[in-house]
N, CA, C and O atoms as CSV, one atom per row, in Angstrom:
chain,resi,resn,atom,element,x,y,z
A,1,UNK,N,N,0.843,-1.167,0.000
A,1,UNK,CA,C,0.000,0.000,0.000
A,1,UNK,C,C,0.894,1.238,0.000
A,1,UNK,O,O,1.992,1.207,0.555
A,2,UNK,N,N,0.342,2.542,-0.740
A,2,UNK,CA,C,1.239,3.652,-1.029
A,2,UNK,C,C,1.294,4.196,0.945
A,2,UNK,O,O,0.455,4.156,1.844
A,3,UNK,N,N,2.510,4.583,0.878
A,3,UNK,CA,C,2.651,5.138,1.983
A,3,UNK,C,C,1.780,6.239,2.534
A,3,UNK,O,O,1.504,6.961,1.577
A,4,UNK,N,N,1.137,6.770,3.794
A,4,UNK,CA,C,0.234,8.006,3.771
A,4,UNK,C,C,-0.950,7.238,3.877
A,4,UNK,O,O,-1.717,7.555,4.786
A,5,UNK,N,N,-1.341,6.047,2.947
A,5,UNK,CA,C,-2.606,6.206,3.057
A,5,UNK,C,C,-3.101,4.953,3.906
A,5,UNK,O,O,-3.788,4.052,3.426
A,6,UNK,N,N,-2.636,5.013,5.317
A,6,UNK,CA,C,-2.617,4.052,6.475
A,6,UNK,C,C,-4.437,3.392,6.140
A,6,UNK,O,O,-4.875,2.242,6.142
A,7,UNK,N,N,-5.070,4.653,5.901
A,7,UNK,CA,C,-6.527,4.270,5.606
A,7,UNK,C,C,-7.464,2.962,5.312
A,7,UNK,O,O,-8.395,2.423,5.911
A,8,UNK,N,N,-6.689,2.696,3.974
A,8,UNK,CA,C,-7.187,1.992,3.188
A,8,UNK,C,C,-6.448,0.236,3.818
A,8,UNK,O,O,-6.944,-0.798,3.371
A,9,UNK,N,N,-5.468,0.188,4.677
A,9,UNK,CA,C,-5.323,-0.558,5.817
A,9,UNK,C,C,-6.116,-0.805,6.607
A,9,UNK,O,O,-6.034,-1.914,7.136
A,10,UNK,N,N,-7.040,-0.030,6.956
A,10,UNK,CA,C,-7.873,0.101,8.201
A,10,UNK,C,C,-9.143,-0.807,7.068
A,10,UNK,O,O,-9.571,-1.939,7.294
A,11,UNK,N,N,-9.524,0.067,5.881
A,11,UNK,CA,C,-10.722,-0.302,5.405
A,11,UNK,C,C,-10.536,-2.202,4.811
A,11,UNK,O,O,-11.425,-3.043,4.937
A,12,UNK,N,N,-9.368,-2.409,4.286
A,12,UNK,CA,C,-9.163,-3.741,3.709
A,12,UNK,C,C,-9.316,-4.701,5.572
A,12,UNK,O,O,-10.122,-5.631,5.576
A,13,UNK,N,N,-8.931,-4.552,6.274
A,13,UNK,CA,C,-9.413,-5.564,7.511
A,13,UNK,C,C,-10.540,-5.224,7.997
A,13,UNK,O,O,-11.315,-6.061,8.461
A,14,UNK,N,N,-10.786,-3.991,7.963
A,14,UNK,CA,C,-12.498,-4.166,8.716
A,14,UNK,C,C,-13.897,-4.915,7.607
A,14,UNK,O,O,-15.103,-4.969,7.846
A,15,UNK,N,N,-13.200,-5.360,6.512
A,15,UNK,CA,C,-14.100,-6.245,5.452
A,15,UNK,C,C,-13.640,-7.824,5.492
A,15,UNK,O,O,-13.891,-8.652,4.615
A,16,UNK,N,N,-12.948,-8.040,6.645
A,16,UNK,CA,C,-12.679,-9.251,7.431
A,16,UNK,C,C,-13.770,-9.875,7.849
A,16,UNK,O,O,-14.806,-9.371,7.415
A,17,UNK,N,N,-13.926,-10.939,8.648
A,17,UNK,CA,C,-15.320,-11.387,9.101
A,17,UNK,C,C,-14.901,-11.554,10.437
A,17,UNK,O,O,-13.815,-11.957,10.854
A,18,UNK,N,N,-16.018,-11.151,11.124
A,18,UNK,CA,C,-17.554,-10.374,10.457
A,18,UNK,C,C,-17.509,-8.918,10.188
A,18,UNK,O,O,-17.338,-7.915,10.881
A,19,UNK,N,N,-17.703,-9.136,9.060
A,19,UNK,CA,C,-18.033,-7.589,8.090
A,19,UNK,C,C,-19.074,-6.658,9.162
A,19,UNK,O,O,-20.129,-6.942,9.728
A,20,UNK,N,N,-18.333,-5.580,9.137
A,20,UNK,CA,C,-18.991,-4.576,10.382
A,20,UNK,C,C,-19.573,-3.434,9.292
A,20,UNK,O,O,-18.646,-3.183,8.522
A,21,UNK,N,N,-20.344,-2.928,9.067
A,21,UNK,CA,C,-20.825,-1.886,8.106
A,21,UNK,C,C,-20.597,-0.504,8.990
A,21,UNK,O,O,-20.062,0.548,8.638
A,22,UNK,N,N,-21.037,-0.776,9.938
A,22,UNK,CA,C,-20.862,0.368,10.557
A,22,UNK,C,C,-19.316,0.755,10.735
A,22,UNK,O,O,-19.260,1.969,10.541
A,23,UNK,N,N,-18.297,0.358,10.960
A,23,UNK,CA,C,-16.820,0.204,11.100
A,23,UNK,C,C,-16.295,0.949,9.706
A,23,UNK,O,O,-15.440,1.835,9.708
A,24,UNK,N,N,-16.879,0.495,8.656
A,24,UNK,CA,C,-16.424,0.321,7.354
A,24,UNK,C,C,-16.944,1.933,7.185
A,24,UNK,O,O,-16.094,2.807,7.357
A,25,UNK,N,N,-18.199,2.290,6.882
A,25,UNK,CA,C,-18.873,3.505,6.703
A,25,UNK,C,C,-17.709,4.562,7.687
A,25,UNK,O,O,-17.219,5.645,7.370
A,26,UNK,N,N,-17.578,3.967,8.615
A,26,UNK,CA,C,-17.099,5.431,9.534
A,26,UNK,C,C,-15.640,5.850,9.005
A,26,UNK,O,O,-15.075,6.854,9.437
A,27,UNK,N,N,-14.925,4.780,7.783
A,27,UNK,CA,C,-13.592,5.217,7.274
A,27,UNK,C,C,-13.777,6.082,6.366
A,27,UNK,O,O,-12.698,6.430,5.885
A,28,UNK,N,N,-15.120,6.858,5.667
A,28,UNK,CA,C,-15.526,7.602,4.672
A,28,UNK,C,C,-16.038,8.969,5.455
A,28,UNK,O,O,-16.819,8.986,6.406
A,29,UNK,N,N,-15.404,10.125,4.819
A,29,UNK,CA,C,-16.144,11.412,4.814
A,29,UNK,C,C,-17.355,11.319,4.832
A,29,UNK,O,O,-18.059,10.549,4.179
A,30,UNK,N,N,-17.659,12.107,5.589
A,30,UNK,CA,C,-19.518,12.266,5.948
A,30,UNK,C,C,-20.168,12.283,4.431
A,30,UNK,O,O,-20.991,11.468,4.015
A,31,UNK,N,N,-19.740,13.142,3.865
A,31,UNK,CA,C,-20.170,13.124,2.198
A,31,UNK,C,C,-19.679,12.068,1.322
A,31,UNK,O,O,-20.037,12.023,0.144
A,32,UNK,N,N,-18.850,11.185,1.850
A,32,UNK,CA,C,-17.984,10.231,0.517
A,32,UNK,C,C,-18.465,9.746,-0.095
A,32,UNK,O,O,-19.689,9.818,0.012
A,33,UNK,N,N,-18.008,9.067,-0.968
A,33,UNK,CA,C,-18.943,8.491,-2.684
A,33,UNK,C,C,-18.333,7.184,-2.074
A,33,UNK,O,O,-17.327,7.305,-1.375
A,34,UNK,N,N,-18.946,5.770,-2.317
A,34,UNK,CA,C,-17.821,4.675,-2.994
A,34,UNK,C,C,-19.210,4.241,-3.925
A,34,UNK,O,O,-20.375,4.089,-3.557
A,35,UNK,N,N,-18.626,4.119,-5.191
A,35,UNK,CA,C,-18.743,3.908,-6.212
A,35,UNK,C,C,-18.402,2.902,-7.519
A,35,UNK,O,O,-17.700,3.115,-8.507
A,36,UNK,N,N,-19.329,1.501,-7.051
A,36,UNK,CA,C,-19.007,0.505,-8.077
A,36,UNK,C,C,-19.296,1.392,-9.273
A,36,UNK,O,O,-20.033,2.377,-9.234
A,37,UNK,N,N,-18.622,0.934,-10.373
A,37,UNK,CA,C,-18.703,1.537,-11.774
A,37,UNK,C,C,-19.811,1.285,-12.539
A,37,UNK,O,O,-20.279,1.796,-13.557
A,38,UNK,N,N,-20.238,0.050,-11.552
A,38,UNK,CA,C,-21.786,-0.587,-12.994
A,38,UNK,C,C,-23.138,-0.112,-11.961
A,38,UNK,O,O,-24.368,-0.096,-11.899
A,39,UNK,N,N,-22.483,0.076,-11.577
A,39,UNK,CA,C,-23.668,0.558,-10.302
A,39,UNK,C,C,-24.110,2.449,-10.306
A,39,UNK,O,O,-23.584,3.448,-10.797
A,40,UNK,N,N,-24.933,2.270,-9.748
A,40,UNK,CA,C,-24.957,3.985,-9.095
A,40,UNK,C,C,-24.503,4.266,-8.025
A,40,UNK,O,O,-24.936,3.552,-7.121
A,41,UNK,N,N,-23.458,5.382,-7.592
A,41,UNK,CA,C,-22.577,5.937,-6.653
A,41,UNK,C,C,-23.333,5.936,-5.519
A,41,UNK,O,O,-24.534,6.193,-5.597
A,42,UNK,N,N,-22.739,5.652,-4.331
A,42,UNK,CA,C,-23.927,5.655,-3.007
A,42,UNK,C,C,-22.898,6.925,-1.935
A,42,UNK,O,O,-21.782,6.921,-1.415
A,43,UNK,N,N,-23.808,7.681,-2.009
A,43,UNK,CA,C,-23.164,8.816,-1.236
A,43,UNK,C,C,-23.632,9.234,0.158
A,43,UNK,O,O,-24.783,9.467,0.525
A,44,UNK,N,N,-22.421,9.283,0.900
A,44,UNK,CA,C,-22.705,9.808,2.488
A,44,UNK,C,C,-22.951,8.117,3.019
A,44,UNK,O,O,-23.398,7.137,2.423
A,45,UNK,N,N,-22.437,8.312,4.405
A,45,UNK,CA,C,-22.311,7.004,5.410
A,45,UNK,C,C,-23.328,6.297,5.376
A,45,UNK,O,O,-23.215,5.082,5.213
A,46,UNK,N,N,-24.940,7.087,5.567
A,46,UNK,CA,C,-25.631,6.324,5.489
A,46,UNK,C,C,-25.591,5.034,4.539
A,46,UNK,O,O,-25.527,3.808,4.627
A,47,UNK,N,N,-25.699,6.450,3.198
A,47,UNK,CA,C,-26.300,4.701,2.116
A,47,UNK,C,C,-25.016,4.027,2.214
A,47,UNK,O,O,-25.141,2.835,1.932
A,48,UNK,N,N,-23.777,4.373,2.525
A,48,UNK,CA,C,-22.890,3.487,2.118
A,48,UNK,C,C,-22.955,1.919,3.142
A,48,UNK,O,O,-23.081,0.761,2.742
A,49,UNK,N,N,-22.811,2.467,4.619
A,49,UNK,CA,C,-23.413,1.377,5.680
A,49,UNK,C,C,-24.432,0.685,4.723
A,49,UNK,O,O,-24.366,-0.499,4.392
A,50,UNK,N,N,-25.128,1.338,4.427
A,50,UNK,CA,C,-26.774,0.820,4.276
A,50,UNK,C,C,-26.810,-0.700,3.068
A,50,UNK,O,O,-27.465,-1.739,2.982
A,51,UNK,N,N,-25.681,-0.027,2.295
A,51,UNK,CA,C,-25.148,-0.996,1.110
A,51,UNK,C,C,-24.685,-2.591,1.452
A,51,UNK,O,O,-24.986,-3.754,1.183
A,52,UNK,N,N,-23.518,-1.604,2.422
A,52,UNK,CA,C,-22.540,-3.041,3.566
A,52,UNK,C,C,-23.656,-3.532,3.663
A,52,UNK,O,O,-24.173,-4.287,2.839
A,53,UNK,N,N,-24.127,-3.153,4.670
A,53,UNK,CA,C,-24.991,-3.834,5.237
A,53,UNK,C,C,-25.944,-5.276,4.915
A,53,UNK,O,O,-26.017,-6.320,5.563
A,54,UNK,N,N,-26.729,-4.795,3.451
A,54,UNK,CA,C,-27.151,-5.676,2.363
A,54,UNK,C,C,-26.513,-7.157,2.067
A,54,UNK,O,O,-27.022,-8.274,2.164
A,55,UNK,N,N,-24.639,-6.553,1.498
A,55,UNK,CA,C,-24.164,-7.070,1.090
A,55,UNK,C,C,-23.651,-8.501,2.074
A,55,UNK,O,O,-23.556,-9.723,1.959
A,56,UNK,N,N,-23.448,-7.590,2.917
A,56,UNK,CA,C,-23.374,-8.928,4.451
A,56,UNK,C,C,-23.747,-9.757,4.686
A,56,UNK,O,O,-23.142,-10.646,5.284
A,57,UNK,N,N,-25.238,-9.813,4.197
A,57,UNK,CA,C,-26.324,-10.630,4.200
A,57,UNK,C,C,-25.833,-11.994,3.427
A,57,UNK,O,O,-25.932,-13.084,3.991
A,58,UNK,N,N,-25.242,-11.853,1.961
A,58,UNK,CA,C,-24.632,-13.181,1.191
A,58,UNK,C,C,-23.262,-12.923,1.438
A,58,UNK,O,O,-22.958,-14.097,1.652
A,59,UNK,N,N,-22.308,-12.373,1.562
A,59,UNK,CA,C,-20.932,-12.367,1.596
A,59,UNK,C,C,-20.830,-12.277,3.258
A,59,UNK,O,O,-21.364,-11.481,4.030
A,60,UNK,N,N,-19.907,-13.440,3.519
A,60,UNK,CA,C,-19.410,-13.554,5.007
A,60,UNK,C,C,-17.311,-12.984,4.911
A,60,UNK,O,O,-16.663,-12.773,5.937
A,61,UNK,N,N,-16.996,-12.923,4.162
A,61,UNK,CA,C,-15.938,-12.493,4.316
A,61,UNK,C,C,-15.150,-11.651,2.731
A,61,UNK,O,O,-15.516,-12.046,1.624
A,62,UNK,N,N,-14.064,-10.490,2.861
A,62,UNK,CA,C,-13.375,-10.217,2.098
A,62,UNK,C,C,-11.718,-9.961,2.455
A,62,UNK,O,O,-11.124,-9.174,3.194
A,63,UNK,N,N,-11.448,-10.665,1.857
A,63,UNK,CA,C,-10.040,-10.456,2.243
A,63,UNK,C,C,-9.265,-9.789,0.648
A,63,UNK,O,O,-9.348,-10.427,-0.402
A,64,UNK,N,N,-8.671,-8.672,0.730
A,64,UNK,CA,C,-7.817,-8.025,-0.400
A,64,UNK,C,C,-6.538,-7.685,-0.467
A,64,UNK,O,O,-5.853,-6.949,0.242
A,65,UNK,N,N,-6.261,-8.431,-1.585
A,65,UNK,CA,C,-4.953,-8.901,-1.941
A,65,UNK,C,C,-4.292,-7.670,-3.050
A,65,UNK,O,O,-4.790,-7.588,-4.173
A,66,UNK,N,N,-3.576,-7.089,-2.797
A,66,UNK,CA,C,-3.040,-5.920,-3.375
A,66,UNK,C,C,-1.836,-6.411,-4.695
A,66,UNK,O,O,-0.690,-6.767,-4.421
A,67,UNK,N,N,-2.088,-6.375,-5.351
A,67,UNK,CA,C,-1.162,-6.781,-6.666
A,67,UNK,C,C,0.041,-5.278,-6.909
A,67,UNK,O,O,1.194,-5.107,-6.514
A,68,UNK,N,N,-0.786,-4.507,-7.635
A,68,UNK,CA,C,0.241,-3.396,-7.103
A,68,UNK,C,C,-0.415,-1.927,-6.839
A,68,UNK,O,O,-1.619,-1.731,-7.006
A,69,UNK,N,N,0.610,-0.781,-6.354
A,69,UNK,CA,C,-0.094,0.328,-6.112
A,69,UNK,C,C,0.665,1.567,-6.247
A,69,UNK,O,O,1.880,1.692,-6.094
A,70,UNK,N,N,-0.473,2.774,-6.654
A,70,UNK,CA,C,0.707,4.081,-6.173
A,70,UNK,C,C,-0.118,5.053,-5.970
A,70,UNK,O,O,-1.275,5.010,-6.387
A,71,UNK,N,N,0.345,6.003,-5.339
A,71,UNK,CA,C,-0.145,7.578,-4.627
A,71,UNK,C,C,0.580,8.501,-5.235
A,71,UNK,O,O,1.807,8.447,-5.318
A,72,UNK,N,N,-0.283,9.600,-5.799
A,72,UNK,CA,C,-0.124,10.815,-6.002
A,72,UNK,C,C,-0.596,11.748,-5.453
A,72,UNK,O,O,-1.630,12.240,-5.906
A,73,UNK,N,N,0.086,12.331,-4.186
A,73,UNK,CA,C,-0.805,13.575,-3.215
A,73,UNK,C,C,-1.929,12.657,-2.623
A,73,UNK,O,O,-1.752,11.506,-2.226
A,74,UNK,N,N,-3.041,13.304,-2.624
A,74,UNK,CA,C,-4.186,12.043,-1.780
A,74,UNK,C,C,-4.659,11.496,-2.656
A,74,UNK,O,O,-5.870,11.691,-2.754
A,75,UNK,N,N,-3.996,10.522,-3.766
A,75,UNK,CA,C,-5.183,10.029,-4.345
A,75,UNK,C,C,-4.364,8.333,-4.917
A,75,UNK,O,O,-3.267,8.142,-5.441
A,76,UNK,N,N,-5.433,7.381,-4.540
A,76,UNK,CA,C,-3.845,5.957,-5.025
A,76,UNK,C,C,-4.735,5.294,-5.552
A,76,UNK,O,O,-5.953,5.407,-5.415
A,77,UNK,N,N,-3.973,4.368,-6.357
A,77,UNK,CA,C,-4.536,3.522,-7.286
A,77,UNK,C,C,-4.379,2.075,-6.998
A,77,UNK,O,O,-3.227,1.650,-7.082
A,78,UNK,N,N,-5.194,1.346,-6.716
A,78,UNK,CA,C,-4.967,0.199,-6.263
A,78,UNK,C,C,-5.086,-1.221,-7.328
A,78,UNK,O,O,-6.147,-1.325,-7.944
A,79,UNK,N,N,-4.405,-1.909,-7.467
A,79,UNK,CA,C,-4.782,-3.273,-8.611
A,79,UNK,C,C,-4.574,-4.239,-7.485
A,79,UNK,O,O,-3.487,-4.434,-6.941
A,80,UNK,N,N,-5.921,-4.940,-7.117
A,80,UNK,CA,C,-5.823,-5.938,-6.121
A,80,UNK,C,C,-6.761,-7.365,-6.825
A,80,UNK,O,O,-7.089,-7.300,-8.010
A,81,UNK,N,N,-7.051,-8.327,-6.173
A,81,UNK,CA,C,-7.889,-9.605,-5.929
A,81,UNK,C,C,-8.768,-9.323,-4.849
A,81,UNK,O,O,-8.326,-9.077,-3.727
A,82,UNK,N,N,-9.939,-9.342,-5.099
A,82,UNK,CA,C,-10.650,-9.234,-3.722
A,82,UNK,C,C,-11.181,-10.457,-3.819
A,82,UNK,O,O,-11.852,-10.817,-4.786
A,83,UNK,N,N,-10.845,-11.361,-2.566
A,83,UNK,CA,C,-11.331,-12.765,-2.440
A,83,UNK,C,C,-12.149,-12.749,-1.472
A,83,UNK,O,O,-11.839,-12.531,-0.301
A,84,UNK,N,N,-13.391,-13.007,-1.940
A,84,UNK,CA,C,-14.967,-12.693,-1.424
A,84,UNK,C,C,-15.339,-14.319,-1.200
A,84,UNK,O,O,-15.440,-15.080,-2.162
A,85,UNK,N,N,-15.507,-14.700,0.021
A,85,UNK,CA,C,-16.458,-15.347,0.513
A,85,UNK,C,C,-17.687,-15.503,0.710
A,85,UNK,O,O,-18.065,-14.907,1.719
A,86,UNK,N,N,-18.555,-16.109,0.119
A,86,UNK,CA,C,-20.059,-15.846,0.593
A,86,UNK,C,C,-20.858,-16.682,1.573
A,86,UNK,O,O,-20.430,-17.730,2.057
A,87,UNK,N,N,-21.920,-16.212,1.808
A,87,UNK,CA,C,-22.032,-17.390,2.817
A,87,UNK,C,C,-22.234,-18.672,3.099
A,87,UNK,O,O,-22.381,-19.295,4.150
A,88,UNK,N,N,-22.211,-19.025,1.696
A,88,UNK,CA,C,-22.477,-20.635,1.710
A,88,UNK,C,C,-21.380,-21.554,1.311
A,88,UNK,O,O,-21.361,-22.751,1.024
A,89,UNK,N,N,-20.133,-20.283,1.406
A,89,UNK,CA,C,-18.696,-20.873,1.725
A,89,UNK,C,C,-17.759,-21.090,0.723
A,89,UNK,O,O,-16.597,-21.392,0.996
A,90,UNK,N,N,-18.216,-20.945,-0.559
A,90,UNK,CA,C,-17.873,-20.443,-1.772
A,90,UNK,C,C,-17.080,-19.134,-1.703
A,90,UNK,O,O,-17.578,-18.153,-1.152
A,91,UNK,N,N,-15.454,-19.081,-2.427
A,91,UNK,CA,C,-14.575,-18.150,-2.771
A,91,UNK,C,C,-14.274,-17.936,-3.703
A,91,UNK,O,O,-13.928,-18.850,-4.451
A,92,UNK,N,N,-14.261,-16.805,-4.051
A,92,UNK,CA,C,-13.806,-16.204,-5.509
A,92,UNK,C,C,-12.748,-15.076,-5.468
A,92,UNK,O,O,-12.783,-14.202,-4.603
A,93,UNK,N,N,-12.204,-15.106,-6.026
A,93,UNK,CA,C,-11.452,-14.361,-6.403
A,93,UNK,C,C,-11.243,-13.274,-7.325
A,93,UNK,O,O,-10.374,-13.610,-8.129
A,94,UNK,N,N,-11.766,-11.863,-7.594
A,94,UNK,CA,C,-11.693,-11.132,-8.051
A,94,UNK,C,C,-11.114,-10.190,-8.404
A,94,UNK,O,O,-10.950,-9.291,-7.580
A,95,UNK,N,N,-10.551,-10.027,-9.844
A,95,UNK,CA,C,-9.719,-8.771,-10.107
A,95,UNK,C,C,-9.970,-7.423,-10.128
A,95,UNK,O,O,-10.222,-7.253,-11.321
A,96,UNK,N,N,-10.066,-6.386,-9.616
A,96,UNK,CA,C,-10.719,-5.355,-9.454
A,96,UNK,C,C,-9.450,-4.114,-9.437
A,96,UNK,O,O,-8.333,-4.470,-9.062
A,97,UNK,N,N,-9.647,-2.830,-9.807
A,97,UNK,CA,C,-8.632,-1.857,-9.795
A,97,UNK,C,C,-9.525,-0.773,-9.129
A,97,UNK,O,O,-10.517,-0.396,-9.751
A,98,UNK,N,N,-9.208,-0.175,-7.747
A,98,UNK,CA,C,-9.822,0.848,-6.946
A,98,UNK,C,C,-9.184,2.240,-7.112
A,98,UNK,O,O,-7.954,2.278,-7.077
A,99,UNK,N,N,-9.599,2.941,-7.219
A,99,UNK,CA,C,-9.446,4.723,-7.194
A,99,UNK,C,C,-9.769,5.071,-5.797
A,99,UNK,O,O,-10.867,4.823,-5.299
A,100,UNK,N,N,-8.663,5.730,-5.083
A,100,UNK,CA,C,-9.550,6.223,-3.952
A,100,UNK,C,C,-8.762,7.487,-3.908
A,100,UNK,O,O,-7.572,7.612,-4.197
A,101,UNK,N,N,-9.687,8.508,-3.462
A,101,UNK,CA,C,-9.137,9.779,-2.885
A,101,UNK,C,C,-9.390,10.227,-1.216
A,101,UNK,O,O,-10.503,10.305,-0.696
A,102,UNK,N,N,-8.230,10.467,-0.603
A,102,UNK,CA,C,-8.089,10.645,0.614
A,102,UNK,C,C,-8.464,11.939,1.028
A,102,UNK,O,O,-7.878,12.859,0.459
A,103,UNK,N,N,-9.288,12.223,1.871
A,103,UNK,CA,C,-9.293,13.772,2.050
A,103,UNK,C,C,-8.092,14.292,3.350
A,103,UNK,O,O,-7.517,13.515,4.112
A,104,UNK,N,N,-7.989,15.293,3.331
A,104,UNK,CA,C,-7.454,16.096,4.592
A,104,UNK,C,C,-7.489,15.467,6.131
A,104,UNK,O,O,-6.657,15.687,7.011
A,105,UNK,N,N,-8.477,14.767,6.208
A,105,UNK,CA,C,-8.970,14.583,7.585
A,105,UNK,C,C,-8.106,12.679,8.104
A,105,UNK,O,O,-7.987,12.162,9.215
A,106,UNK,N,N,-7.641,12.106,6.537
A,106,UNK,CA,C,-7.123,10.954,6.636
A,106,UNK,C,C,-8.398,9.937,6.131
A,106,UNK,O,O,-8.109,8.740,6.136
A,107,UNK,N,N,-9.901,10.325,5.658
A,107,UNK,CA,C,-11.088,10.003,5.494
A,107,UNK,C,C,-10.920,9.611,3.991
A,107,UNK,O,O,-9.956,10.073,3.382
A,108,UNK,N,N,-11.981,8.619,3.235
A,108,UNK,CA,C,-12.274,8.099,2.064
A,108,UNK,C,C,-13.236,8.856,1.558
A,108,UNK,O,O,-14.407,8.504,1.693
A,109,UNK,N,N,-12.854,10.190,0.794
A,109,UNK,CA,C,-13.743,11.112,0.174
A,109,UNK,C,C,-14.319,10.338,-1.137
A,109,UNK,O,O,-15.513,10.541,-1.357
A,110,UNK,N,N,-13.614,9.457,-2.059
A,110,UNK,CA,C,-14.132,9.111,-2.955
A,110,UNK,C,C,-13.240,7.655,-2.877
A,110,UNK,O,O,-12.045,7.619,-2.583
A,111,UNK,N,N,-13.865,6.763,-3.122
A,111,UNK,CA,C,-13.451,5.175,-3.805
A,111,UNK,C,C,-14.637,4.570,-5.072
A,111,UNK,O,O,-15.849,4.365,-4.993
A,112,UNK,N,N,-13.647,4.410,-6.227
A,112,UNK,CA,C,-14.337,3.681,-6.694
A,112,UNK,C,C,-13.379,2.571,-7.325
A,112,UNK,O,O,-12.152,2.592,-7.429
A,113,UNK,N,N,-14.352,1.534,-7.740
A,113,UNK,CA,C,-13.825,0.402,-7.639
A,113,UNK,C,C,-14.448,-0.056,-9.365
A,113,UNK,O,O,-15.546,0.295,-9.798
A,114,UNK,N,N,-13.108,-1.167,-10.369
A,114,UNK,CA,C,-13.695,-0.848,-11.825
A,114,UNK,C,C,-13.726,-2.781,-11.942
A,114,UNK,O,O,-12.654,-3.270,-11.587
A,115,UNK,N,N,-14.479,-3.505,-12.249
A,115,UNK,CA,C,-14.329,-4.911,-12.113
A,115,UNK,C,C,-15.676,-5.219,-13.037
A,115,UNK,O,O,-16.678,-4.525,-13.212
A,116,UNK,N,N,-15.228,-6.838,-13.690
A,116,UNK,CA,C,-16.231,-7.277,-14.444
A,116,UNK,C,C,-17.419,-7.833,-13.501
A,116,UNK,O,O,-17.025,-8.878,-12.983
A,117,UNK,N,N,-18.926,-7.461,-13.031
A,117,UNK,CA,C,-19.647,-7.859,-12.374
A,117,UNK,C,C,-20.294,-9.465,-12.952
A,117,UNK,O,O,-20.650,-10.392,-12.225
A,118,UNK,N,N,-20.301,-9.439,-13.985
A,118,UNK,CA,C,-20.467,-10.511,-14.732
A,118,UNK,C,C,-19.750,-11.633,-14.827
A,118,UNK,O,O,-20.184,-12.784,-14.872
A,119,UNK,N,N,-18.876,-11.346,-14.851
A,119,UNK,CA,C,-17.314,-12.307,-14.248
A,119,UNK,C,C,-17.226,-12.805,-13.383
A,119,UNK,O,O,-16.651,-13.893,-13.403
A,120,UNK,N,N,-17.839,-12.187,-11.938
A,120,UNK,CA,C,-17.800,-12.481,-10.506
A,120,UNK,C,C,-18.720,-13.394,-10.656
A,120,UNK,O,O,-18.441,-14.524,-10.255
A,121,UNK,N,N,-20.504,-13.071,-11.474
A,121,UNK,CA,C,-21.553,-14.142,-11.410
A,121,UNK,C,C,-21.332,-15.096,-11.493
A,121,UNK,O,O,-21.626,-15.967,-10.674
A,122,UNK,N,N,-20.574,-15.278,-12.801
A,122,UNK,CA,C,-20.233,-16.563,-13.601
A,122,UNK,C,C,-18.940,-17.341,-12.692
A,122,UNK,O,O,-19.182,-18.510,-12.394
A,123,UNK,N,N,-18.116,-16.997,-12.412
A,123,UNK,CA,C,-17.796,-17.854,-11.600
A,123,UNK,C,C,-17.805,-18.401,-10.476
A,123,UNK,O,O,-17.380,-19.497,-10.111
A,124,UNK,N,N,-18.382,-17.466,-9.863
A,124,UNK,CA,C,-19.248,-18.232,-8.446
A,124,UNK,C,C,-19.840,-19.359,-8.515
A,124,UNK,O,O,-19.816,-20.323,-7.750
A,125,UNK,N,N,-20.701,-19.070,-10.074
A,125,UNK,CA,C,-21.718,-20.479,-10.255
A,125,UNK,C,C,-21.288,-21.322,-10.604
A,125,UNK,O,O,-21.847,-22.414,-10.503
A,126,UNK,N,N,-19.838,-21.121,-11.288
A,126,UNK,CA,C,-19.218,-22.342,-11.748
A,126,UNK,C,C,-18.706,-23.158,-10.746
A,126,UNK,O,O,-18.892,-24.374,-10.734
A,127,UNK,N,N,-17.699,-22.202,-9.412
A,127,UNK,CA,C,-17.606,-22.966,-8.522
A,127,UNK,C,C,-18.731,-23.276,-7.254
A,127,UNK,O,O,-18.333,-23.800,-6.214
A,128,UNK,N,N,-19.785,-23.001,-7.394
A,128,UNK,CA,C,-20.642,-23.549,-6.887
A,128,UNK,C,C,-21.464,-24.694,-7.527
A,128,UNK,O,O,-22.380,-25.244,-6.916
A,129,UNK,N,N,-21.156,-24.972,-8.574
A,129,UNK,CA,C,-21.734,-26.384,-9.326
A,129,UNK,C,C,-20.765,-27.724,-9.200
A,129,UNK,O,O,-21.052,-28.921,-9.205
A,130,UNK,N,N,-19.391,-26.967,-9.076
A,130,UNK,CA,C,-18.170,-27.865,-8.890
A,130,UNK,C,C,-18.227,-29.098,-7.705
A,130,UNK,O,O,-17.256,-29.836,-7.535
């Protein structure tokens, strides 16, 4: 992880299990975006908790694996694996590249995250037929 942004340390283990939404939300600016790309942007703690929250429901764990990274001023680019557990114990492994911008305060003003959603479907089901 780029140096400075201790943050995104904090946010990759608190998506450990058990996934805390509330934990997770409180690493974002009161206003922050995180923003899947195929999705619509969910802005401010609420909806973002509100999202976790959902998501918790089928995914019991994420653990993210950082391939590589860099920071420019507050803003880093992440190329990781996010290996998502769900709850019926099934892992996948996902390639995903995150944008995040850090604000002033050490807070997640903006993350977004760019990954094939379709990709993730399909192989879940594959290894869930396996």
């Amino acid at each position: 992880m780029p140096e400075g942004i201790a943050v995104l340390d904090d946010l990759y283990a608190r998506w450990r299990a058990p996934i805390d939404p509330t934990a997770i939300a409180a690493l974002f600016a009161v206003d922050g975006v995180w923003h899947n790309m195929m999705n619509p942007p969910l802005t401010g703690r609420t909806q973002i908790e509100a999202a976790i929250a959902g998501m918790s429901r089928s995914v019991e764990d994420v653990e993210f694996t950082t391939v590589a990274s860099a920071a420019a001023g507050n803003v880093a680019l992440v190329e990781r694996v996010d290996w998502i557990t769900w709850s019926d114990g099934t892992r996948v492994g996902l390639p995903v590249t995150g944008v995040f911008e850090i604000d002033d305060d050490g807070l997640i003003a903006a993350w977004r995250d760019y990954y094939d959603a379709g990709w993730l479907d399909e192989q879940t089901q594959l290894l869930r037929s396996a």
